[in-house]
XYZ file of C-alpha atoms in Angstrom:
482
model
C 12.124 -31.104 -25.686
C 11.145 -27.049 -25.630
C 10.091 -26.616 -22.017
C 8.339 -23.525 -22.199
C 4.489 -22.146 -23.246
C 4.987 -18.323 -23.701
C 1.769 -15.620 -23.099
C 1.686 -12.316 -24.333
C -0.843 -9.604 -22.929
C -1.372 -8.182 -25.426
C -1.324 -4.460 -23.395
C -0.652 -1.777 -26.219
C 1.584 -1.127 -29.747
C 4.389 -3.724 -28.785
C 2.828 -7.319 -28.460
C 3.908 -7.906 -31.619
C 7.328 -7.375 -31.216
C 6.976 -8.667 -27.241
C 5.954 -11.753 -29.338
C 8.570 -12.047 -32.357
C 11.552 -11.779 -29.244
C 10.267 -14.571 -27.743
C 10.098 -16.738 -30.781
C 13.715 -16.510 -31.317
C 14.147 -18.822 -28.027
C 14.986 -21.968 -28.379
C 13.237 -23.291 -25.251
C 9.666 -22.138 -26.696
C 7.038 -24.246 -27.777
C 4.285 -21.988 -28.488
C 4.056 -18.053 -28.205
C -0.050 -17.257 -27.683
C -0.856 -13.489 -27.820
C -3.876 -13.187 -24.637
C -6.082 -10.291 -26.557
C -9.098 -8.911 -26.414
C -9.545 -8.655 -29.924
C -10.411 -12.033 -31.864
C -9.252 -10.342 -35.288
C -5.605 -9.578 -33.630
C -3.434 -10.113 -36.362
C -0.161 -12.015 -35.191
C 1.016 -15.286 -36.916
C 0.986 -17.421 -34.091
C -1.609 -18.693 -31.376
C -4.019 -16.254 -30.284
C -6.299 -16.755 -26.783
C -9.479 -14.197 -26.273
C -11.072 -12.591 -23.433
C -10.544 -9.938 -21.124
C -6.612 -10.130 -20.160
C -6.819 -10.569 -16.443
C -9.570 -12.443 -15.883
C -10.462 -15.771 -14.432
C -11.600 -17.457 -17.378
C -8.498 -15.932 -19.463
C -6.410 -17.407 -16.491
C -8.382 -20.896 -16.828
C -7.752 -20.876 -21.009
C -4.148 -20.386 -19.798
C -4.243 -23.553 -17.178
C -5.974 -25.384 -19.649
C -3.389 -24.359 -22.810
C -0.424 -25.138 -20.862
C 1.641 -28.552 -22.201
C 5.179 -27.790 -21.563
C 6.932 -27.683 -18.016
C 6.513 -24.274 -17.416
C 3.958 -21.372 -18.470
C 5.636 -17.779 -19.409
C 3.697 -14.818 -18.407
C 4.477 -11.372 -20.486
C 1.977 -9.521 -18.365
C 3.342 -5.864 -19.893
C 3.846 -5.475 -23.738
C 7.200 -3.034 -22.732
C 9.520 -5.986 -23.472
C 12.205 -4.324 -25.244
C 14.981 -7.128 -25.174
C 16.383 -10.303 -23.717
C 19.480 -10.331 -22.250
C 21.904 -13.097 -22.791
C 20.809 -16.312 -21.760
C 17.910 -14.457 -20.006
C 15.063 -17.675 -20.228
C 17.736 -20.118 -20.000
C 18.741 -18.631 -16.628
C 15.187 -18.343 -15.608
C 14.561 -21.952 -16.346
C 17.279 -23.350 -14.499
C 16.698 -21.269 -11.574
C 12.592 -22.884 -11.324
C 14.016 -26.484 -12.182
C 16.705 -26.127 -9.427
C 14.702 -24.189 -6.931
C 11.126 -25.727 -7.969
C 9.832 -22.616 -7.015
C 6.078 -22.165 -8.453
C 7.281 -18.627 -9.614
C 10.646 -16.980 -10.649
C 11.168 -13.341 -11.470
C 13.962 -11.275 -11.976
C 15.218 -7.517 -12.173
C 14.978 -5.952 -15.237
C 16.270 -2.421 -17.192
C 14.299 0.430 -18.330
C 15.321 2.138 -21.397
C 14.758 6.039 -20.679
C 15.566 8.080 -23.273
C 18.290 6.291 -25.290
C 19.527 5.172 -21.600
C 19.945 1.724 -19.973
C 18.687 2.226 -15.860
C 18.626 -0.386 -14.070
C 15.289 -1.280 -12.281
C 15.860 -3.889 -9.363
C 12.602 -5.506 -7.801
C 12.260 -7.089 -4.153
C 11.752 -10.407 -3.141
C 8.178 -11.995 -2.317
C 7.495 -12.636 1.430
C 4.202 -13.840 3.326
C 2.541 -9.849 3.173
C 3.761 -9.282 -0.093
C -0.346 -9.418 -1.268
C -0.927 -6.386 -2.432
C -2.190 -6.554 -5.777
C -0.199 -4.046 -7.427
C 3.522 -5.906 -6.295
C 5.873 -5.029 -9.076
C 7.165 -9.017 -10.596
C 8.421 -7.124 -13.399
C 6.927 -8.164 -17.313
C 8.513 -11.853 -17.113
C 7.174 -14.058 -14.793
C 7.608 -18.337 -14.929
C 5.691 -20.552 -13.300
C 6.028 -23.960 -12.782
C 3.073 -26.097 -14.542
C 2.938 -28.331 -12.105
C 1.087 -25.967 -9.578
C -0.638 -24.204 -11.702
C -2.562 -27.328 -12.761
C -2.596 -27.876 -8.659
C -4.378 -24.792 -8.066
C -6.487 -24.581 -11.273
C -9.692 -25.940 -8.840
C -8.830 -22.947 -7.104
C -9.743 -20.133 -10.031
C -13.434 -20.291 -8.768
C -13.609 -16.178 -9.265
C -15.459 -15.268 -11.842
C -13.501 -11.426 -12.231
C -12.853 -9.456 -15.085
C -9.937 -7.480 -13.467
C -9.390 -9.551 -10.733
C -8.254 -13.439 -12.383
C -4.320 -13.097 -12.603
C -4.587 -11.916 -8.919
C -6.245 -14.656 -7.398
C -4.262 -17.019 -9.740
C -0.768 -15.782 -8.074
C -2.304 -15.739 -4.392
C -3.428 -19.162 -5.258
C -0.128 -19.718 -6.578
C 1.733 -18.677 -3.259
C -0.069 -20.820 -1.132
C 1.456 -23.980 -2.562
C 4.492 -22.908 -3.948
C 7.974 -20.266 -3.259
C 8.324 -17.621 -5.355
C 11.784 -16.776 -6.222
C 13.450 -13.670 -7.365
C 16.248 -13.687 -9.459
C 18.878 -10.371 -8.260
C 20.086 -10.364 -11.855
C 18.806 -7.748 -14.533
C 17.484 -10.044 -17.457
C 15.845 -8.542 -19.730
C 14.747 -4.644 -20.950
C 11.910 -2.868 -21.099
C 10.440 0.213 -22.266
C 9.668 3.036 -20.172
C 5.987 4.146 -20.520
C 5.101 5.614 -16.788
C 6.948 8.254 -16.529
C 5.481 10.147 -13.819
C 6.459 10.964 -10.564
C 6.192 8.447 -7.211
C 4.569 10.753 -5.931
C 1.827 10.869 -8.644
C 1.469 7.344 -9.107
C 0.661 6.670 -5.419
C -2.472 7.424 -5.337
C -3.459 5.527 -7.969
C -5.355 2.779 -6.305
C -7.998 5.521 -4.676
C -8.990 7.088 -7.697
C -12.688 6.260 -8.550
C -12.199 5.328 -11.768
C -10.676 2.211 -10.288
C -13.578 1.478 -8.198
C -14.752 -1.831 -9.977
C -11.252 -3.270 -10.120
C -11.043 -2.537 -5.937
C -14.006 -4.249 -5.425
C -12.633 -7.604 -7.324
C -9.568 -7.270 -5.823
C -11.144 -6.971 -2.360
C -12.983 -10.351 -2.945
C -9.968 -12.256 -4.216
C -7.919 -11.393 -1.469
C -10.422 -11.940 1.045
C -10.780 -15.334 0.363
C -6.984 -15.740 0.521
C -7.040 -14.657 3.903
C -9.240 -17.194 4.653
C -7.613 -19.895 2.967
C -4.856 -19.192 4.689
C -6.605 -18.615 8.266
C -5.590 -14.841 8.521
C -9.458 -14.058 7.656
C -11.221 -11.557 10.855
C -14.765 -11.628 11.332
C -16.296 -8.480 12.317
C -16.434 -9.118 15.766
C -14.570 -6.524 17.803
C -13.365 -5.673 21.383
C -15.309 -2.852 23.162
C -13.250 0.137 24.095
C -13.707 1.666 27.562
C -13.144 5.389 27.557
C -13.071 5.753 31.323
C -9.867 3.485 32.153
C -8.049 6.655 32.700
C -8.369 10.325 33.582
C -6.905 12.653 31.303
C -6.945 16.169 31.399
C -7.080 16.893 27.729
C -10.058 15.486 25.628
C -8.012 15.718 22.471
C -4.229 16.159 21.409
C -2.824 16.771 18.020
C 0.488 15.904 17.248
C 2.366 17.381 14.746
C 6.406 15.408 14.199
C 8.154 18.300 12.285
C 11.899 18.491 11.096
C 12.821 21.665 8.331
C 9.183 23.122 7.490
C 9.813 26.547 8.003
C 7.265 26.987 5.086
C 4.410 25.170 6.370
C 4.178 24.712 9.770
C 2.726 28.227 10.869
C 0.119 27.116 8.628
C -0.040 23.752 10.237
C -0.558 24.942 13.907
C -3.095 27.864 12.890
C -4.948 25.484 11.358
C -5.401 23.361 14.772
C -5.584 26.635 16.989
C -8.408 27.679 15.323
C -10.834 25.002 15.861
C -13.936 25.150 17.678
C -15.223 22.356 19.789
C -17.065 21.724 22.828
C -13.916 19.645 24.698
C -10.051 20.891 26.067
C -7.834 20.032 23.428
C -3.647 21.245 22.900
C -1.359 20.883 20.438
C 1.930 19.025 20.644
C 4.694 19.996 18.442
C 7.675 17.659 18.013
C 10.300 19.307 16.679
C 12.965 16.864 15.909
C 16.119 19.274 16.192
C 15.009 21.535 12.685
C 18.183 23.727 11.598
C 16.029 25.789 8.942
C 13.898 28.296 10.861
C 11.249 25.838 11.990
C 12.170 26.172 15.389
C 11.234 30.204 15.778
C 8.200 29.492 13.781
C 7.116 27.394 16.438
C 8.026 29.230 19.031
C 6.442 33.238 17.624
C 3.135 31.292 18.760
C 1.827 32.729 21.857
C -0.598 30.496 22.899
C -0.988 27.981 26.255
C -2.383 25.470 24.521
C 0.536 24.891 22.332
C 3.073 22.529 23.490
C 6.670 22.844 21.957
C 8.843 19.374 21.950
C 12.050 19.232 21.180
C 13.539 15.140 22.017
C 16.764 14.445 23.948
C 17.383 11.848 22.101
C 18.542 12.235 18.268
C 17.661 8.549 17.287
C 13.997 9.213 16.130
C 12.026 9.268 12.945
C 8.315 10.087 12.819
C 7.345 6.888 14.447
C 9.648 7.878 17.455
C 8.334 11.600 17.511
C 5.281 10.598 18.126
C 5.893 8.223 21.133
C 7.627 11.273 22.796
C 4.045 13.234 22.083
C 2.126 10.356 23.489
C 3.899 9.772 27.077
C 3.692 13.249 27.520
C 2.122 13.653 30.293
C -0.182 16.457 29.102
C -1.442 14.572 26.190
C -5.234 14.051 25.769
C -7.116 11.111 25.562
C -7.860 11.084 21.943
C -4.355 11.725 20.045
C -4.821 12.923 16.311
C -2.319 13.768 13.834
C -1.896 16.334 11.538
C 1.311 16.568 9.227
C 3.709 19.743 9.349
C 3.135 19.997 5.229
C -0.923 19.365 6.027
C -3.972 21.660 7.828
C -7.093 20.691 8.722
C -10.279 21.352 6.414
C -11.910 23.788 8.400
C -12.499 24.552 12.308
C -14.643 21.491 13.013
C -12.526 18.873 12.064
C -11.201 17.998 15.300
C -14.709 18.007 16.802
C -16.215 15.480 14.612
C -13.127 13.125 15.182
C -13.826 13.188 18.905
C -17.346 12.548 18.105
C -16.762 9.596 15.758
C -14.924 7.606 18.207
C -17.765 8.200 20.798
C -20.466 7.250 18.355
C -19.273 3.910 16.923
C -17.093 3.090 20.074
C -13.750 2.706 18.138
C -9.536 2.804 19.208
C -9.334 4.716 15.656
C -10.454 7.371 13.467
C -10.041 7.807 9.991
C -11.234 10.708 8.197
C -10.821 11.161 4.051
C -9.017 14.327 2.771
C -8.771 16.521 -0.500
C -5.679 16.867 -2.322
C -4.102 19.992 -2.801
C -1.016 21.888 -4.453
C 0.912 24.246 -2.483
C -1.777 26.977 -2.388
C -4.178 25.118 -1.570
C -6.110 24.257 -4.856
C -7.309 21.057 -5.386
C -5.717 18.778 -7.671
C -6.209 15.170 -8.935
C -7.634 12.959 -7.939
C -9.056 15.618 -5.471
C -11.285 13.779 -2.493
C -9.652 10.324 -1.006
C -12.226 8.883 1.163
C -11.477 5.282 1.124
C -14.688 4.378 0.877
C -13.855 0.620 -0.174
C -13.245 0.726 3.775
C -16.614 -1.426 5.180
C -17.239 -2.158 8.848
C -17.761 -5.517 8.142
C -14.311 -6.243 5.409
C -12.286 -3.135 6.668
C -9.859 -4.844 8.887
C -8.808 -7.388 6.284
C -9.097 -5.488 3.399
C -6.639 -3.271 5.037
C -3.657 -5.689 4.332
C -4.219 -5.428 0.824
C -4.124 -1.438 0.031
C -0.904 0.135 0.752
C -2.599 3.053 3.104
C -5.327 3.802 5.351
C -6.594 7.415 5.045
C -5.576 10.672 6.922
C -6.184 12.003 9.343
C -5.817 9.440 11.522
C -6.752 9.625 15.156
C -6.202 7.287 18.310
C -7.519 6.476 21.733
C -4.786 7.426 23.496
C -4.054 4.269 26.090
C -4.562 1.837 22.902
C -1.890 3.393 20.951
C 0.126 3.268 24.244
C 0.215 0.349 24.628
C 0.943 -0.834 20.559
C 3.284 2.228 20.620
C 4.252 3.606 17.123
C 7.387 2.288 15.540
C 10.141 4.625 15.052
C 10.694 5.102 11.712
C 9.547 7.823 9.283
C 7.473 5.630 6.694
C 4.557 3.425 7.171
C 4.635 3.989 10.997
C 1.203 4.851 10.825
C -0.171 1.835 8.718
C 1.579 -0.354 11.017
C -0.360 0.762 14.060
C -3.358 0.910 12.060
C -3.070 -2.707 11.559
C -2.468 -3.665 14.755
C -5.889 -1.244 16.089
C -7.715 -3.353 13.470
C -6.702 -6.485 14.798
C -9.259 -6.305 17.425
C -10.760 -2.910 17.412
C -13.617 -1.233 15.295
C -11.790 1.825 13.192
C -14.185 4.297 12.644
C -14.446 6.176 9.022
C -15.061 9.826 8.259
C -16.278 10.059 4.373
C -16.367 13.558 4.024
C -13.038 15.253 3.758
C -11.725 16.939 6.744
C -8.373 17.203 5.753
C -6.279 18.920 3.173
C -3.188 16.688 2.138
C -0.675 19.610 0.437
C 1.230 18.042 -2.389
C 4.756 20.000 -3.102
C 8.340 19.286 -3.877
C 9.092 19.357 -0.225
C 7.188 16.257 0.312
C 9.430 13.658 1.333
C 7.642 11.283 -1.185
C 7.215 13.543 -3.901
C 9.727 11.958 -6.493
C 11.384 8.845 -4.441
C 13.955 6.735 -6.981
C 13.761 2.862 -7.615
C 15.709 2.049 -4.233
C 13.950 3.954 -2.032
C 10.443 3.384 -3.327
C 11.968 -0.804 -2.640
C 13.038 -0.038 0.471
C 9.694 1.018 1.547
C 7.771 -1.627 0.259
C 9.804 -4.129 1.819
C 9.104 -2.535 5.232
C 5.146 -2.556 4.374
C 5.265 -6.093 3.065
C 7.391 -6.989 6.124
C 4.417 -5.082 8.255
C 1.968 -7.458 6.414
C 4.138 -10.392 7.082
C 4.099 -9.897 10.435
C -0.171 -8.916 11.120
C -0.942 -12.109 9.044
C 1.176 -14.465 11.444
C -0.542 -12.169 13.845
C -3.967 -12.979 12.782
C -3.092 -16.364 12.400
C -2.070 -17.025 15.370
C -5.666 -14.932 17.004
C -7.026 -17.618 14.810
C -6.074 -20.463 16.617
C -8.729 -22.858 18.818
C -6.923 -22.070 21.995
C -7.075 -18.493 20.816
């Protein structure tokens, strides 16, 4: 008996042939093409509505006669490697995992590349998690959770039908690279990264937002917007403010960096703290051709630290302020009051954190797309749990000093920040700055400016493991004698 029900989004010029590979399986039953279009010509079965939504996800559910479902979420299928569904199969009957996936290839120009993916974990919820094109799922649950579709999203359905989908069920990735697609993305990580702030995307944010908060809840990770007051008089400091700027090997940009932070005005003692984390390129005199008392130049004993550690060696500093607030060696501030309106922001709405929003920029300074980030799907009352869902929080970013002390930043040199960001959120108020303050300079120095397949992994298995751990976090806040 054929075990499988195969769907095709149908997602540009190649559902057709996405469709005709699949046929030539033996294991198939049926091959449906999921379209928008109720002329789409195809000789097979053919399922309407918009692709990801939750009644497309229901017709799915509903369609479904055969052990398992096939998903073809992408129409870059390019090929099936040998015994590719046969492995996938036996894998889900062995492991009766509610979803397998595997790593794939790309074809680039004429080229195999190989394109591993990472595993799933407990904070692997962020809505954009790369499965691949193929993913299997086990019938069985997905007629289990099918009560559980209750969204009514246009964008939004094939999200909350795979959170739904993880909360009774493993998913399982196969380390094996079965099948080919086509490259269509070719762009840049550090183009694509930014994706989930551009306004366009606005509608699908929102959707997303509600899916996954009700997952947290589900799954008792869900904050209400009650928070912990933050006393501002538990110690005496002698700085009001302190910006920190971690720097290794940017001779080119720091000058403009720590100009950018001398020259604001404000109505409070503030100093800079440079970390200079042992540059070999020129940074280092840069730094130092600054005459000015209010600069402090850091260079660590130890030779064990990334960004995260840099700024611990800022914060225990015994000159540093009471408010610390970053600034990035590529980065300057928008213009001379940004540093004021922090401090005031954190007075105002009695918050451990301050976010402001930021304009994108090339090298000289001009903006470029998509030009103002202001998170402004950030709300007072969703913030904190929306926050586990979106892979960043906004820049610049701004603490009360004896909170972050006592967190303390971990020391590595990506996703640092969103890690103590997390843990603020936990139980403080973050307050937001929607008008930029900020300029974010985007050049081929960056260190995320064109990352390959591993590294891009390796950092999203760090953020997922960051979400893994705030969820068991929350959940345990959650608990009666909590």
């Amino acid at each position: 008996m054929k075990k499988i029900t195969a769907f095709v989004f149908d997602s540009g010029s190649n559902t057709l042939r996405s469709s005709e590979l699949l046929k030539k399986s033996g294991l198939l039953e049926n091959v449906y093409v999921v379209s928008t279009k109720e002329d789409f010509n195809h000789s097979g079965l053919l399922l309407t509505g918009d692709l990801f939504s939750s009644q497309t996800m229901r017709k799915i559910i509903d369609s479904v006669k055969t052990e398992y479902a096939l998903m073809i979420i992408k129409s870059d299928l390019a090929g099936l490697g040998q015994f590719a569904l046969e492995r996938m199969l036996n894998v889900a009957v062995d492991s009766n995992a509610g979803l397998v996936y595997s790593d794939y290839l790309e074809l680039k120009e004429n080229t195999l590349v190989k394109h591993p993916v990472i595993d799933y974990q407990t904070g692997s919820v962020r809505d954009d998690f790369d499965f691949g094109t193929l993913l299997l799922i086990k019938t069985d649950f997905l007629k289990q959770i099918s009560e559980e579709i209750t969204g009514d999203f246009k964008y939004a359905g094939l999200y909350e039908l795979r959170l739904a989908l993880s909360r009774v069920s493993n998913f399982l990735r196969i380390p094996e690279f079965l099948y080919t697609t086509a490259q269509f993305d070719t762009r840049k990580s550090g183009e694509k990264q930014f994706d989930y702030v551009d306004p366009k995307n606005r509608e699908v944010q929102i959707e997303m937002e509600k899916a996954f908060t009700e997952h947290l809840k589900r799954i008792g990770a869900y904050l209400k917007p009650e928070f912990q007051k933050v006393n501002f008089d538990e110690e005496e400091f002698e700085f009001e403010a302190s910006v920190i700027i971690p720097v290794y090997n940017r001779e080119k940009t720091i000058a403009d960096a720590v100009k950018s932070v001398l020259n604001q005005k404000t109505n409070f003692k503030f100093n800079l703290i440079v970390v200079d984390n042992h540059s070999t390129d020129g940074t280092t005199e840069v730094i130092k051709s600054f005459q000015d008392e209010r600069l402090i130049h850091l260079i660590p004993e130890r030779r064990d630290l990334g960004i995260g550690g840099c700024w611990n060696e800022a914060l225990f500093h015994p000159k540093c302020g009471k408010f610390a607030v970053q600034l990035d060696s590529d980065d300057l501030y928008y213009d001379e009051t940004t540093l004021q309106k922090i401090v005031d922001k954190f007075y105002e709405e009695n918050c451990a954190m301050v976010i402001g929003s930021y304009q994108m920029t090339n090298f000289n300074l001009e903006e470029i797309p998509p030009g103002i980030i202001d998170h402004k799907e950030w709300t007072p009352e969703n913030g904190r749990n929306n926050a586990l869902r979106i892979n960043g929080l906004g820049a610049p970013r701004a603490f009360y000093t004896p909170v972050l002390r006592k967190i303390k930043v971990p020391n590595v040199s990506y996703g640092e920040d969103y890690a103590v960001g997390l843990a603020i959120s936990r139980r403080y108020q973050i307050g937001r700055i929607y008008q930029p303050i900020y300029r974010c300079r985007r050049w081929e120095g960056n260190t995320d400016a064109a990352l390959n397949i591993e590294s891009i992994n390796r950092n999203n298995v760090y953020k997922d493991r960051i979400r893994t751990i705030e969820i068991l976090a929350r959940q345990k806040l959650n608990l009666p004698e909590n």
